[in-house]
XYZ file of C-alpha atoms in Angstrom:
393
model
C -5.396 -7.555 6.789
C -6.358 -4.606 8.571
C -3.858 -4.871 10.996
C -1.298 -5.148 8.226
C -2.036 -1.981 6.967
C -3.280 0.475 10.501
C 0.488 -0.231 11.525
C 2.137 0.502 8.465
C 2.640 4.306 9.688
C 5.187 2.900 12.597
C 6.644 0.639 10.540
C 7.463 3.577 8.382
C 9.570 5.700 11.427
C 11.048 1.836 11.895
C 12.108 2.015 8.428
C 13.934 5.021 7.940
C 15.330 4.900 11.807
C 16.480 1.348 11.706
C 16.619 0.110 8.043
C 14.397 -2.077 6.078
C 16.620 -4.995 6.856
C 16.179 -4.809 10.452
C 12.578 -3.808 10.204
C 11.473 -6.942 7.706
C 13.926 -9.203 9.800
C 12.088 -8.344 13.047
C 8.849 -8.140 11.635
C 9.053 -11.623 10.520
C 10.235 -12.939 13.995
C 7.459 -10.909 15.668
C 4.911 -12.914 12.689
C 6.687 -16.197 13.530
C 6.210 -16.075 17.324
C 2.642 -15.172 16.317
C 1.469 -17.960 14.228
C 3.778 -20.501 16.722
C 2.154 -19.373 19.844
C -1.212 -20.209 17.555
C -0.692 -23.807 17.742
C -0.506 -23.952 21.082
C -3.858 -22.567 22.351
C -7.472 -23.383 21.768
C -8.866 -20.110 22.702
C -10.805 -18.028 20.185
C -9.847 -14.897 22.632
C -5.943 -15.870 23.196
C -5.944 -16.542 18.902
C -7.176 -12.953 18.937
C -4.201 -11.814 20.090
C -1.309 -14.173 18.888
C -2.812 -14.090 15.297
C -4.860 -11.430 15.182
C -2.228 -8.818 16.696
C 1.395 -10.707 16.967
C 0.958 -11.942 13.049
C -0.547 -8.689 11.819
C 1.559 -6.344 13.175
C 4.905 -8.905 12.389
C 3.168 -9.386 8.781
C 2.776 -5.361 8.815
C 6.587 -4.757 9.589
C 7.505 -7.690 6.760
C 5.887 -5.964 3.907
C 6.403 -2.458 3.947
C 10.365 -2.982 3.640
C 9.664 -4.744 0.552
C 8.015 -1.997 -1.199
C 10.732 0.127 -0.237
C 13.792 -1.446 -0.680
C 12.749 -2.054 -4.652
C 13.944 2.096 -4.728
C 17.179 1.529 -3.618
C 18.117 -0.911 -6.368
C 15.061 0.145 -9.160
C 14.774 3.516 -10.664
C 14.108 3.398 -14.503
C 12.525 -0.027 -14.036
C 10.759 0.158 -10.453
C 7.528 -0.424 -11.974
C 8.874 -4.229 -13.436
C 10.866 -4.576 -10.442
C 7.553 -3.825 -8.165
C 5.052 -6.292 -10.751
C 7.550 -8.973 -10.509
C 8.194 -8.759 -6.845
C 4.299 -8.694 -6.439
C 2.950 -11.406 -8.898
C 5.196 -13.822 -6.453
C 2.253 -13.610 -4.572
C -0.212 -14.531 -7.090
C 1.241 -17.947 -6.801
C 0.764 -18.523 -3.183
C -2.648 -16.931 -3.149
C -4.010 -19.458 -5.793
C -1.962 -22.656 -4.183
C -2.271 -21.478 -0.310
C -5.949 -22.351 -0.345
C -5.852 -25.689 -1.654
C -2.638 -26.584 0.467
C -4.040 -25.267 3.603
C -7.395 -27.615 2.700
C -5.513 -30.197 2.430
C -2.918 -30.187 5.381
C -5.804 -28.674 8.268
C -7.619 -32.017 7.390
C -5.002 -34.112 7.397
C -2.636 -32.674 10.783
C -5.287 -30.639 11.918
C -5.116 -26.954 12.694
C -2.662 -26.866 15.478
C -0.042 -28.251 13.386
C -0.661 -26.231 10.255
C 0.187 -23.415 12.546
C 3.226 -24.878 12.905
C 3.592 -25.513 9.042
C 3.048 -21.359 8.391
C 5.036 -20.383 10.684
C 7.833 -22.629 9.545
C 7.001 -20.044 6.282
C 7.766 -17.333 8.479
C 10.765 -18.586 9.571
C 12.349 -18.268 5.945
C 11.078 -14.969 5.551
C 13.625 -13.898 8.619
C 16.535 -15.076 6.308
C 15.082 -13.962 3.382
C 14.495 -10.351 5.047
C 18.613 -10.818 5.540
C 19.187 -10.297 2.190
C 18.265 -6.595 2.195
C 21.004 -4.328 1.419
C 19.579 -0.655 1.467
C 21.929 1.484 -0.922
C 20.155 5.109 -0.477
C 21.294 6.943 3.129
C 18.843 6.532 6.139
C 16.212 10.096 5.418
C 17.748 11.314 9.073
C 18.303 14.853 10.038
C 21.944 16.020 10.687
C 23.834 15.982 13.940
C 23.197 19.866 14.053
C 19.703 19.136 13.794
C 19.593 16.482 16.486
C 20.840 18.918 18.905
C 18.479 21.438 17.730
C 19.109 23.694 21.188
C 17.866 20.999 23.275
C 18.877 22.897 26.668
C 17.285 25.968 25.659
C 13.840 25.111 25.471
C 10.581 23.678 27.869
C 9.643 20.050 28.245
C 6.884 20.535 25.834
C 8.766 22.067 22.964
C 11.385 19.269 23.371
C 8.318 16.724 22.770
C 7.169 18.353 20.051
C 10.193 18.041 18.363
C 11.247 14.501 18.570
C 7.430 13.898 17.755
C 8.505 16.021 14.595
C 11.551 14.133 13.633
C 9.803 10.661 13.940
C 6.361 11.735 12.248
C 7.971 13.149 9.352
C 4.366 14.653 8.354
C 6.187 16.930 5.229
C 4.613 14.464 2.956
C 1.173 15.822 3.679
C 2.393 19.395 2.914
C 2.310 17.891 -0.954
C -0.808 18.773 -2.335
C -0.456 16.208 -4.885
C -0.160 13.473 -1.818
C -3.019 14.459 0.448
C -5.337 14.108 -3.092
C -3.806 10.955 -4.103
C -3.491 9.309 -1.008
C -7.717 10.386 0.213
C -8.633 9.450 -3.616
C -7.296 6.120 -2.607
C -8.276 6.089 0.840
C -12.021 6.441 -0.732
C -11.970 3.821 -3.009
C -10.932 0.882 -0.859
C -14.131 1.239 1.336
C -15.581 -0.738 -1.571
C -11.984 -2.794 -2.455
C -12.759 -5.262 -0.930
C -16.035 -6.420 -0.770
C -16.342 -8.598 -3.751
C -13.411 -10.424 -2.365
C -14.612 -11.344 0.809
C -18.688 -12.100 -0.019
C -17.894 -13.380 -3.896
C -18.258 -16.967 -2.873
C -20.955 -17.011 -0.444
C -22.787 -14.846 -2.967
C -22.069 -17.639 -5.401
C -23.189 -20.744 -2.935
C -26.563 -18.446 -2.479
C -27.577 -17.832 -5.736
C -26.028 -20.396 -8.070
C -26.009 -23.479 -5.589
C -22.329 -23.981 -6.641
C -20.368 -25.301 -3.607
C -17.969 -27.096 -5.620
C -16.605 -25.261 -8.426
C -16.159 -21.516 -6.467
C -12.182 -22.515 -5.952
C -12.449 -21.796 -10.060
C -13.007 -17.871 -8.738
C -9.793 -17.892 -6.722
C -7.827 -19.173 -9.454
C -9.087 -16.617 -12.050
C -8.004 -14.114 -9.478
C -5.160 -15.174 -8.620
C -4.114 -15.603 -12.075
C -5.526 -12.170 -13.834
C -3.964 -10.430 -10.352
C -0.451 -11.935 -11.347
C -0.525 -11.273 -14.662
C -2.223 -7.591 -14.522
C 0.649 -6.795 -11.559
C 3.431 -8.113 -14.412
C 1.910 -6.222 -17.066
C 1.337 -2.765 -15.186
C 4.697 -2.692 -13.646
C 6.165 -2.895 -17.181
C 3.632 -0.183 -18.419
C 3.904 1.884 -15.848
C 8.023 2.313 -16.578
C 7.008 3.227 -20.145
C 4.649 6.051 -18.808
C 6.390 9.233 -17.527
C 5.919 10.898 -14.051
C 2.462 10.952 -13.019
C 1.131 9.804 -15.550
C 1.079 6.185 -14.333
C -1.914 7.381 -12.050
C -4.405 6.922 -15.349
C -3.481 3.200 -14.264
C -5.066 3.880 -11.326
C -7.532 5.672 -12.813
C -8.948 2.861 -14.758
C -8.454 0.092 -12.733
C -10.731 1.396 -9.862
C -12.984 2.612 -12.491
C -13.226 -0.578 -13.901
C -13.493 -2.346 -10.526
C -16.274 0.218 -9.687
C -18.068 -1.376 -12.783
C -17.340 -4.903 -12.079
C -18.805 -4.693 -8.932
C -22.161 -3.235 -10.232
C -21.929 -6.098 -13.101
C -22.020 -9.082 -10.272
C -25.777 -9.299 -9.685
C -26.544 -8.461 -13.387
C -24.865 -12.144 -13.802
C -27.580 -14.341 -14.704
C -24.938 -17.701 -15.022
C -22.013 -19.236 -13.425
C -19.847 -18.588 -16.280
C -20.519 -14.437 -16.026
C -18.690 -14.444 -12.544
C -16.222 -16.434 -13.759
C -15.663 -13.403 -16.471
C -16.045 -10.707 -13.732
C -13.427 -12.098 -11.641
C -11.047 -12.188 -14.647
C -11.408 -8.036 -14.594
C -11.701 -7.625 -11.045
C -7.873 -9.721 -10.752
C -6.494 -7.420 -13.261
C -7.829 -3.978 -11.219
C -5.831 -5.611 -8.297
C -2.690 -6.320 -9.988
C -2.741 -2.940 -11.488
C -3.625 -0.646 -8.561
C -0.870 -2.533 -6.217
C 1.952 -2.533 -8.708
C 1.373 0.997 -8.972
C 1.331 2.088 -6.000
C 5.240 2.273 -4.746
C 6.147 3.825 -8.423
C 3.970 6.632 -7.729
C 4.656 6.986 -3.951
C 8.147 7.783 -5.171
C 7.548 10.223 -7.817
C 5.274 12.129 -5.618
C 7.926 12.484 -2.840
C 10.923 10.979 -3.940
C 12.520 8.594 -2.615
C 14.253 9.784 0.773
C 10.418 10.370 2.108
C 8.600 7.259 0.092
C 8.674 5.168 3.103
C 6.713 7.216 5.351
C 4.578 8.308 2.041
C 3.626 4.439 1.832
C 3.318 4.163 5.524
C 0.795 7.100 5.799
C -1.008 5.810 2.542
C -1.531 2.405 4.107
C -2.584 3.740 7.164
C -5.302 6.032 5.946
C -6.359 2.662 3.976
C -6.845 0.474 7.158
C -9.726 1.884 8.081
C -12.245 2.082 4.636
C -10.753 -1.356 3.729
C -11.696 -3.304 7.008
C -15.299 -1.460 7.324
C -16.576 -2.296 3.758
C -16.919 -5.952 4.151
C -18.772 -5.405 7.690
C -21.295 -2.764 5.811
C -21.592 -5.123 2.832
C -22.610 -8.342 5.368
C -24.867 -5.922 7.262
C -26.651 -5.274 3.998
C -27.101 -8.700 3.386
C -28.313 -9.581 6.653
C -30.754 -6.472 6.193
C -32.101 -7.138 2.994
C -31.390 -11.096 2.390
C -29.295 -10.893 -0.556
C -26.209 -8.923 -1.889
C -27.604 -6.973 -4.829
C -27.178 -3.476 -2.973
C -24.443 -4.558 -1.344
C -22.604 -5.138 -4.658
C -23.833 -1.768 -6.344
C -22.950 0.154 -3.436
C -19.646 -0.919 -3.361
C -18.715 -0.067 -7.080
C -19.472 3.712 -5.828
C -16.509 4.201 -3.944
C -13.754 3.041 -6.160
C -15.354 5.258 -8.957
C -15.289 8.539 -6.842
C -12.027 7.478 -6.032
C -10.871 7.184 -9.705
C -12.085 10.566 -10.410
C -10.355 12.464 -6.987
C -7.173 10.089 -8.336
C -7.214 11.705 -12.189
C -6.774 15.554 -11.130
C -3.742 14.405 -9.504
C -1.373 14.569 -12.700
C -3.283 17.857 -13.648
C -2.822 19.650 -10.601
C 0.905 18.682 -10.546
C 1.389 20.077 -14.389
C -0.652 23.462 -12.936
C 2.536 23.223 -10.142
C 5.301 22.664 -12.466
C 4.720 25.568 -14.262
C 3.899 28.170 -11.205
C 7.599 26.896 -10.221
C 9.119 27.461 -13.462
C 7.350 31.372 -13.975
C 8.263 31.623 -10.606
C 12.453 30.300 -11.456
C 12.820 32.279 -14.185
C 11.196 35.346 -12.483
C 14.097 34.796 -9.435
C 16.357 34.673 -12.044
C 15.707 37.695 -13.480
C 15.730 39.582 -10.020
C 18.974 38.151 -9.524
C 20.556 39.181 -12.430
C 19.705 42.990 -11.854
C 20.976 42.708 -7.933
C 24.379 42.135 -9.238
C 26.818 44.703 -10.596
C 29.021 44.581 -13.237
C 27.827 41.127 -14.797
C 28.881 37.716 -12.759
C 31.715 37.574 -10.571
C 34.929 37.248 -11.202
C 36.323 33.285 -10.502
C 38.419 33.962 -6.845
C 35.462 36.463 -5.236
C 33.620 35.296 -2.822
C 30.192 35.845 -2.554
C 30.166 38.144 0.639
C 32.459 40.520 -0.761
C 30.138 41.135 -3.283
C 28.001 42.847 -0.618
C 30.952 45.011 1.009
């Protein structure tokens, strides 16, 4: 997972250079090849590369097209588009488990290798299918030339690292709050996810009923990622960031609520909430990544955004097992990772405010250029047939 998401910044100069077609298409190969090459070694350190790297980063270039070629076809219903296209997932992540149970003791693991990447191999023709509409976000033949003979080595460099790390995005303020609000509150995202069923096995003795947990999230995740896409088109601009808001503020509190859960059954209840926080904050996410920046720069928006999430996401588990290796049990572990996704709600619900505040700075400052314009020119408008520089002669 982490690998998905530290290479989704390249994947976003692959997308707007080569398409999302291309991108998804090759990803997939690169994911295939990964997961193949699995079956045919033994070694933990050899895995670490053909499934640890090859899969990740071909998983990494599979997804992000599919987040951003929903913008080409979706405008007044991306958010539906986005749930729909999401909750698909739901399905596999409830079923995958038990399938994968059932076919690694039956074939073994080598050969459900094999099986996945036979998965994999769809995806390629699936990733076919994409048709981008909206033109490639590419600077103009004058600005590819850009006076290349008339400057140094270095300044050369610097530009082509300019016109592949399109870093304009970050000149948003809007972005750089949303996307560090977001940043913070996955350092504690994860955590119940990855410890919930050990926690269980520890301190409920239940080692066969936790697969109940994965189907509650699975479920709730699907139907919270269905519901909030079809919200979030009824809620205008920014606004859809109070979805956001409250889903990490609830999963903030859910996490606290796991070791106040004196039965079975309360888990059962927390998972419910903590599947509908997911479904909420991923639907989400592309919807606002365009309104932000629109959609010419929403690739390398979402690239940057699940870049800066890499990091946070894949250290919270560690810290959280640490914690339980320190103390013996997850109590702390749990409370300290509802903090994060609770600052994170409240950096994430200035956003809409601050870009109100900007709005209207613009407009003061429109109608004030207006005005100035209006005095500069003599004798009213011009006449249809003048040209604008002979109004200056």
């Amino acid at each position: 997972m982490g690998m998905i998401f530290f290479c989704s910044p390249i994947v976003s100069i692959f997308t707007d250079r080569i398409g999302c077609r291309t991108t998804a298409a090759s990803g997939a190969a690169i994911a295939f090849i990964g997961l193949l090459s699995s079956s045919f070694t033994k070694s933990l350190e050899v895995r670490y590369f053909t499934y640890g790297i090859l899969f990740g980063c071909g998983s990494s270039f599979a997804f992000q097209p599919s987040l951003v070629i929903l913008g080409h076809y979706f405008k007044r219903r991306l958010g539906l588009a986005n749930g729909i296209v999401a909750g698909g997932s739901c399905l596999f992540s409830m079923s995958l488990p038990f399938f994968l149970k059932t076919v690694g003791s039956t074939i073994g693991l080598a050969h459900t290798f094999q099986v996945l990447s036979a998965f994999m191999f769809i995806q390629i023709l699936l990733s076919l299918t994409f048709r981008p509409i909206l033109p490639p976000s590419c600077d103009s033949h004058n600005d590819r030339q850009d006076k290349l003979a008339s400057r140094n080595m270095k300044q050369q460099c610097g530009s082509q690292m300019r016109k592949y790390f399109n870093m304009r995005v970050f000149r948003r303020q809007t972005y750089r709050i949303w996307a560090f609000g977001i940043a913070t509150a996955v350092l504690g995202y994860f955590v119940p996810y990855v410890h919930l069923i050990k926690y269980v096995e520890e301190e409920f003795k239940e080692n066969e009923k936790e697969w109940i947990l994965l189907v509650c999230l699975g479920a709730t995740s699907g139907l919270g990622r269905l519901v909030s896409g079809r919200i979030g088109d009824c809620i205008p601009g920014l606004k859809k960031i109070f979805l956001q808001v409250a889903s990490f503020m609830l999963l903030g509190l859910m996490c606290m609520m796991i070791p106040q859960c004196q039965a079975f059954e309360g888990v059962i209840v927390v998972c419910l909430f903590l599947g509908l926080c997911d479904g909420f904050f991923i639907t989400i996410m592309a919807p606002i990544a365009f309104e932000l920046v629109g959609p010419m720069q929403a690739s390398q928006a979402i690239g940057y955004l699940l870049g800066l999430m890499a990091i946070p996401m894949t250290a919270g588990p560690p810290i959280a097992g640490y914690l339980h290796d320190y103390f013996g049990n997850y109590y702390l572990a749990f409370y300290l990772a509802g903090v994060p996704p609770i600052i994170g709600g409240l950096v994430l619900s200035v956003v809409p405010l601050i870009h109100q505040r900007m709005l209207k700075k613009q407009q003061m400052d429109s109608g004030k250029d207006k005005m100035l314009a209006s005095e500069t020119v003599m004798n009213g408008e011009l006449l249809p047939g003048c040209p604008a520089t002979e109004a200056h002669v």
